[in-house]
């Protein structure tokens, strides 16, 4: 059997990939809901959210979208952009991850880790020593623990007001040594 991190390629995303990325997000919503974890993204398809669709389209148009593909199928997506308004600004140049999602049918195959390795390589290529991301910090903080397991350190916590329940979030950062891939 091949190493699970070998079977995908990562390439720059393009606007034509946006529907596949939105499908991945919808699949993640279903997967979370099926496991009784709707706090992160709710229960409705994210593709129906005009604000999120616009964000994914903007990431693709700005050149910040990168996709993991198996053959021609998009099985993961990584997006870079500006930190959201609720996140404190970094005191130095940074690469901010605004999107990370993988195909739940390929859960456990290292796609997310491979995309994060790609983010580190992009940051190194650009001479950037700080990689940051924010995520859902509710329920049992499983997503925070995932990022910590990937070498990130929790920094700023925050709570976003929502119509129903507040949404707890966590900013995480990873400092990259100079010249690291």
PDB file of C-alpha atoms in Angstrom:
ATOM      1  CA  UNK A   1       0.000   0.000   0.000  1.00  0.00           C
ATOM      2  CA  UNK A   2       1.268   3.471  -0.831  1.00  0.00           C
ATOM      3  CA  UNK A   3       1.916   6.085   1.810  1.00  0.00           C
ATOM      4  CA  UNK A   4      -1.309   8.043   2.288  1.00  0.00           C
ATOM      5  CA  UNK A   5       0.487  11.343   1.741  1.00  0.00           C
ATOM      6  CA  UNK A   6       1.755  10.313  -1.717  1.00  0.00           C
ATOM      7  CA  UNK A   7      -1.433   9.850  -3.657  1.00  0.00           C
ATOM      8  CA  UNK A   8      -2.476  13.470  -3.973  1.00  0.00           C
ATOM      9  CA  UNK A   9      -0.899  16.330  -5.811  1.00  0.00           C
ATOM     10  CA  UNK A  10      -1.289  19.948  -4.809  1.00  0.00           C
ATOM     11  CA  UNK A  11      -1.712  22.554  -7.495  1.00  0.00           C
ATOM     12  CA  UNK A  12      -2.763  26.194  -7.646  1.00  0.00           C
ATOM     13  CA  UNK A  13      -6.512  26.526  -7.521  1.00  0.00           C
ATOM     14  CA  UNK A  14      -8.476  28.386 -10.134  1.00  0.00           C
ATOM     15  CA  UNK A  15     -11.973  29.817 -10.358  1.00  0.00           C
ATOM     16  CA  UNK A  16     -13.173  26.622 -12.063  1.00  0.00           C
ATOM     17  CA  UNK A  17     -12.343  24.752  -8.800  1.00  0.00           C
ATOM     18  CA  UNK A  18     -14.742  26.821  -6.694  1.00  0.00           C
ATOM     19  CA  UNK A  19     -17.757  24.470  -7.131  1.00  0.00           C
ATOM     20  CA  UNK A  20     -15.630  21.500  -6.024  1.00  0.00           C
ATOM     21  CA  UNK A  21     -14.395  23.441  -2.975  1.00  0.00           C
ATOM     22  CA  UNK A  22     -17.963  24.374  -2.055  1.00  0.00           C
ATOM     23  CA  UNK A  23     -18.903  20.676  -2.406  1.00  0.00           C
ATOM     24  CA  UNK A  24     -16.097  19.824   0.051  1.00  0.00           C
ATOM     25  CA  UNK A  25     -17.466  22.381   2.506  1.00  0.00           C
ATOM     26  CA  UNK A  26     -20.992  20.972   2.145  1.00  0.00           C
ATOM     27  CA  UNK A  27     -19.605  17.465   2.740  1.00  0.00           C
ATOM     28  CA  UNK A  28     -17.845  18.659   5.877  1.00  0.00           C
ATOM     29  CA  UNK A  29     -21.116  20.153   7.176  1.00  0.00           C
ATOM     30  CA  UNK A  30     -22.902  16.836   6.599  1.00  0.00           C
ATOM     31  CA  UNK A  31     -20.057  14.899   8.235  1.00  0.00           C
ATOM     32  CA  UNK A  32     -20.037  17.154  11.310  1.00  0.00           C
ATOM     33  CA  UNK A  33     -23.837  17.113  11.588  1.00  0.00           C
ATOM     34  CA  UNK A  34     -23.946  13.318  11.303  1.00  0.00           C
ATOM     35  CA  UNK A  35     -21.611  13.192  14.293  1.00  0.00           C
ATOM     36  CA  UNK A  36     -23.706  15.566  16.398  1.00  0.00           C
ATOM     37  CA  UNK A  37     -21.253  18.458  15.949  1.00  0.00           C
ATOM     38  CA  UNK A  38     -23.228  21.218  14.212  1.00  0.00           C
ATOM     39  CA  UNK A  39     -21.634  23.999  16.274  1.00  0.00           C
ATOM     40  CA  UNK A  40     -18.767  24.549  13.862  1.00  0.00           C
ATOM     41  CA  UNK A  41     -20.598  25.238  10.597  1.00  0.00           C
ATOM     42  CA  UNK A  42     -24.268  24.575  11.317  1.00  0.00           C
ATOM     43  CA  UNK A  43     -26.437  22.120   9.418  1.00  0.00           C
ATOM     44  CA  UNK A  44     -27.223  23.955   6.186  1.00  0.00           C
ATOM     45  CA  UNK A  45     -25.059  23.640   3.058  1.00  0.00           C
ATOM     46  CA  UNK A  46     -22.366  26.304   3.062  1.00  0.00           C
ATOM     47  CA  UNK A  47     -22.629  26.563  -0.721  1.00  0.00           C
ATOM     48  CA  UNK A  48     -25.965  28.326  -0.141  1.00  0.00           C
ATOM     49  CA  UNK A  49     -24.248  31.063   1.892  1.00  0.00           C
ATOM     50  CA  UNK A  50     -23.551  33.984  -0.503  1.00  0.00           C
ATOM     51  CA  UNK A  51     -20.876  35.447   1.774  1.00  0.00           C
ATOM     52  CA  UNK A  52     -18.926  32.184   1.886  1.00  0.00           C
ATOM     53  CA  UNK A  53     -19.303  31.587  -1.846  1.00  0.00           C
ATOM     54  CA  UNK A  54     -17.988  35.104  -2.459  1.00  0.00           C
ATOM     55  CA  UNK A  55     -15.040  34.439  -0.121  1.00  0.00           C
ATOM     56  CA  UNK A  56     -14.043  31.226  -1.931  1.00  0.00           C
ATOM     57  CA  UNK A  57     -14.412  32.958  -5.302  1.00  0.00           C
ATOM     58  CA  UNK A  58     -12.249  35.864  -4.075  1.00  0.00           C
ATOM     59  CA  UNK A  59      -9.546  33.518  -2.750  1.00  0.00           C
ATOM     60  CA  UNK A  60      -9.451  31.758  -6.138  1.00  0.00           C
ATOM     61  CA  UNK A  61      -9.414  35.030  -8.096  1.00  0.00           C
ATOM     62  CA  UNK A  62      -6.619  36.451  -5.913  1.00  0.00           C
ATOM     63  CA  UNK A  63      -4.402  33.388  -6.422  1.00  0.00           C
ATOM     64  CA  UNK A  64      -4.643  32.240  -2.794  1.00  0.00           C
ATOM     65  CA  UNK A  65      -6.414  28.938  -3.501  1.00  0.00           C
ATOM     66  CA  UNK A  66      -4.464  25.677  -3.596  1.00  0.00           C
ATOM     67  CA  UNK A  67      -6.150  22.316  -4.110  1.00  0.00           C
ATOM     68  CA  UNK A  68      -5.191  18.748  -3.377  1.00  0.00           C
ATOM     69  CA  UNK A  69      -6.230  16.494  -6.232  1.00  0.00           C
ATOM     70  CA  UNK A  70      -6.455  12.761  -6.708  1.00  0.00           C
ATOM     71  CA  UNK A  71      -6.390  12.380 -10.446  1.00  0.00           C
ATOM     72  CA  UNK A  72      -8.696  15.183 -11.517  1.00  0.00           C
ATOM     73  CA  UNK A  73     -10.836  15.084  -8.365  1.00  0.00           C
ATOM     74  CA  UNK A  74     -10.402  17.894  -5.815  1.00  0.00           C
ATOM     75  CA  UNK A  75     -10.047  16.229  -2.409  1.00  0.00           C
ATOM     76  CA  UNK A  76      -8.821  19.169  -0.361  1.00  0.00           C
ATOM     77  CA  UNK A  77      -8.531  22.932  -0.437  1.00  0.00           C
ATOM     78  CA  UNK A  78      -6.290  25.482   1.218  1.00  0.00           C
ATOM     79  CA  UNK A  79      -6.821  29.217   0.968  1.00  0.00           C
ATOM     80  CA  UNK A  80      -4.686  32.172   1.982  1.00  0.00           C
ATOM     81  CA  UNK A  81      -5.929  35.686   2.579  1.00  0.00           C
ATOM     82  CA  UNK A  82      -6.162  38.533   5.034  1.00  0.00           C
ATOM     83  CA  UNK A  83      -6.996  37.718   8.631  1.00  0.00           C
ATOM     84  CA  UNK A  84     -10.636  38.381   9.523  1.00  0.00           C
ATOM     85  CA  UNK A  85     -11.484  41.600  11.378  1.00  0.00           C
ATOM     86  CA  UNK A  86     -11.936  39.749  14.685  1.00  0.00           C
ATOM     87  CA  UNK A  87      -8.285  38.597  14.686  1.00  0.00           C
ATOM     88  CA  UNK A  88      -5.530  40.834  16.058  1.00  0.00           C
ATOM     89  CA  UNK A  89      -3.044  41.910  13.416  1.00  0.00           C
ATOM     90  CA  UNK A  90       0.351  40.236  13.425  1.00  0.00           C
ATOM     91  CA  UNK A  91       3.344  42.486  14.146  1.00  0.00           C
ATOM     92  CA  UNK A  92       5.224  40.983  11.191  1.00  0.00           C
ATOM     93  CA  UNK A  93       4.528  39.592   7.724  1.00  0.00           C
ATOM     94  CA  UNK A  94       2.435  36.451   7.853  1.00  0.00           C
ATOM     95  CA  UNK A  95       0.702  33.889   5.701  1.00  0.00           C
ATOM     96  CA  UNK A  96      -2.867  33.536   6.986  1.00  0.00           C
ATOM     97  CA  UNK A  97      -4.881  30.397   6.267  1.00  0.00           C
ATOM     98  CA  UNK A  98      -8.510  31.375   5.714  1.00  0.00           C
ATOM     99  CA  UNK A  99      -9.658  28.000   4.379  1.00  0.00           C
ATOM    100  CA  UNK A 100      -8.713  24.383   4.991  1.00  0.00           C
ATOM    101  CA  UNK A 101     -11.110  21.593   4.115  1.00  0.00           C
ATOM    102  CA  UNK A 102     -10.719  18.005   2.984  1.00  0.00           C
ATOM    103  CA  UNK A 103     -12.951  15.383   1.442  1.00  0.00           C
ATOM    104  CA  UNK A 104     -14.504  13.456   4.310  1.00  0.00           C
ATOM    105  CA  UNK A 105     -14.631  10.332   2.087  1.00  0.00           C
ATOM    106  CA  UNK A 106     -10.822  10.355   2.356  1.00  0.00           C
ATOM    107  CA  UNK A 107     -10.677  11.058   6.088  1.00  0.00           C
ATOM    108  CA  UNK A 108      -7.485   9.923   7.784  1.00  0.00           C
ATOM    109  CA  UNK A 109      -5.316   9.907   4.660  1.00  0.00           C
ATOM    110  CA  UNK A 110      -3.198  12.913   5.611  1.00  0.00           C
ATOM    111  CA  UNK A 111      -4.637  15.366   3.095  1.00  0.00           C
ATOM    112  CA  UNK A 112      -4.974  18.167   5.657  1.00  0.00           C
ATOM    113  CA  UNK A 113      -1.432  17.605   6.920  1.00  0.00           C
ATOM    114  CA  UNK A 114      -0.116  17.641   3.367  1.00  0.00           C
ATOM    115  CA  UNK A 115      -1.931  20.922   2.666  1.00  0.00           C
ATOM    116  CA  UNK A 116      -0.440  22.419   5.832  1.00  0.00           C
ATOM    117  CA  UNK A 117       3.020  21.282   4.693  1.00  0.00           C
ATOM    118  CA  UNK A 118       2.290  23.054   1.419  1.00  0.00           C
ATOM    119  CA  UNK A 119       1.381  26.208   3.377  1.00  0.00           C
ATOM    120  CA  UNK A 120       4.719  26.029   5.164  1.00  0.00           C
ATOM    121  CA  UNK A 121       6.518  25.684   1.833  1.00  0.00           C
ATOM    122  CA  UNK A 122       4.639  28.672   0.352  1.00  0.00           C
ATOM    123  CA  UNK A 123       5.530  30.773   3.414  1.00  0.00           C
ATOM    124  CA  UNK A 124       9.185  29.738   3.153  1.00  0.00           C
ATOM    125  CA  UNK A 125       9.247  30.538  -0.574  1.00  0.00           C
ATOM    126  CA  UNK A 126       7.915  34.012   0.216  1.00  0.00           C
ATOM    127  CA  UNK A 127      10.384  34.534   3.081  1.00  0.00           C
ATOM    128  CA  UNK A 128       7.582  34.602   5.655  1.00  0.00           C
ATOM    129  CA  UNK A 129       8.255  33.210   9.112  1.00  0.00           C
ATOM    130  CA  UNK A 130       4.735  33.270  10.567  1.00  0.00           C
ATOM    131  CA  UNK A 131       1.820  31.040   9.583  1.00  0.00           C
ATOM    132  CA  UNK A 132      -1.534  31.617  11.283  1.00  0.00           C
ATOM    133  CA  UNK A 133      -5.030  30.164  11.166  1.00  0.00           C
ATOM    134  CA  UNK A 134      -8.216  30.472  13.185  1.00  0.00           C
ATOM    135  CA  UNK A 135     -10.728  27.725  13.852  1.00  0.00           C
ATOM    136  CA  UNK A 136     -13.752  26.618  15.820  1.00  0.00           C
ATOM    137  CA  UNK A 137     -12.866  26.058  19.466  1.00  0.00           C
ATOM    138  CA  UNK A 138     -16.182  24.696  20.708  1.00  0.00           C
ATOM    139  CA  UNK A 139     -17.351  21.273  21.752  1.00  0.00           C
ATOM    140  CA  UNK A 140     -14.237  19.416  22.905  1.00  0.00           C
ATOM    141  CA  UNK A 141     -11.726  21.665  21.066  1.00  0.00           C
ATOM    142  CA  UNK A 142     -10.911  18.783  18.711  1.00  0.00           C
ATOM    143  CA  UNK A 143     -10.047  21.126  15.846  1.00  0.00           C
ATOM    144  CA  UNK A 144      -7.737  23.174  18.057  1.00  0.00           C
ATOM    145  CA  UNK A 145      -6.005  19.947  19.099  1.00  0.00           C
ATOM    146  CA  UNK A 146      -5.656  18.954  15.436  1.00  0.00           C
ATOM    147  CA  UNK A 147      -3.786  22.175  14.641  1.00  0.00           C
ATOM    148  CA  UNK A 148      -1.666  21.835  17.779  1.00  0.00           C
ATOM    149  CA  UNK A 149      -0.777  18.333  16.598  1.00  0.00           C
ATOM    150  CA  UNK A 150       0.342  19.931  13.345  1.00  0.00           C
ATOM    151  CA  UNK A 151       2.793  22.173  15.198  1.00  0.00           C
ATOM    152  CA  UNK A 152       0.636  25.255  15.812  1.00  0.00           C
ATOM    153  CA  UNK A 153       0.352  27.048  19.159  1.00  0.00           C
ATOM    154  CA  UNK A 154      -2.912  28.537  20.405  1.00  0.00           C
ATOM    155  CA  UNK A 155      -2.738  32.304  20.876  1.00  0.00           C
ATOM    156  CA  UNK A 156      -5.796  34.575  20.768  1.00  0.00           C
ATOM    157  CA  UNK A 157      -9.172  33.161  21.766  1.00  0.00           C
ATOM    158  CA  UNK A 158     -12.352  34.931  20.693  1.00  0.00           C
ATOM    159  CA  UNK A 159     -16.132  34.562  20.670  1.00  0.00           C
ATOM    160  CA  UNK A 160     -18.262  35.666  17.734  1.00  0.00           C
ATOM    161  CA  UNK A 161     -21.872  36.614  18.381  1.00  0.00           C
ATOM    162  CA  UNK A 162     -24.298  34.488  16.374  1.00  0.00           C
ATOM    163  CA  UNK A 163     -28.085  34.589  16.079  1.00  0.00           C
ATOM    164  CA  UNK A 164     -28.336  31.353  18.065  1.00  0.00           C
ATOM    165  CA  UNK A 165     -25.346  30.412  20.208  1.00  0.00           C
ATOM    166  CA  UNK A 166     -22.031  32.268  20.398  1.00  0.00           C
ATOM    167  CA  UNK A 167     -19.251  30.777  18.245  1.00  0.00           C
ATOM    168  CA  UNK A 168     -15.999  30.192  20.180  1.00  0.00           C
ATOM    169  CA  UNK A 169     -12.852  30.492  18.105  1.00  0.00           C
ATOM    170  CA  UNK A 170      -9.129  30.152  18.477  1.00  0.00           C
ATOM    171  CA  UNK A 171      -6.246  31.715  16.571  1.00  0.00           C
ATOM    172  CA  UNK A 172      -3.181  29.507  16.259  1.00  0.00           C
ATOM    173  CA  UNK A 173       0.251  30.314  14.931  1.00  0.00           C
ATOM    174  CA  UNK A 174       3.342  28.500  13.829  1.00  0.00           C
ATOM    175  CA  UNK A 175       6.731  30.162  13.594  1.00  0.00           C
ATOM    176  CA  UNK A 176       8.832  28.816  10.767  1.00  0.00           C
ATOM    177  CA  UNK A 177      12.603  28.704  11.016  1.00  0.00           C
ATOM    178  CA  UNK A 178      14.391  30.718   8.320  1.00  0.00           C
ATOM    179  CA  UNK A 179      14.754  28.703   5.133  1.00  0.00           C
ATOM    180  CA  UNK A 180      12.346  25.973   6.269  1.00  0.00           C
ATOM    181  CA  UNK A 181      10.191  24.226   3.681  1.00  0.00           C
TER     182      UNK A 181
END
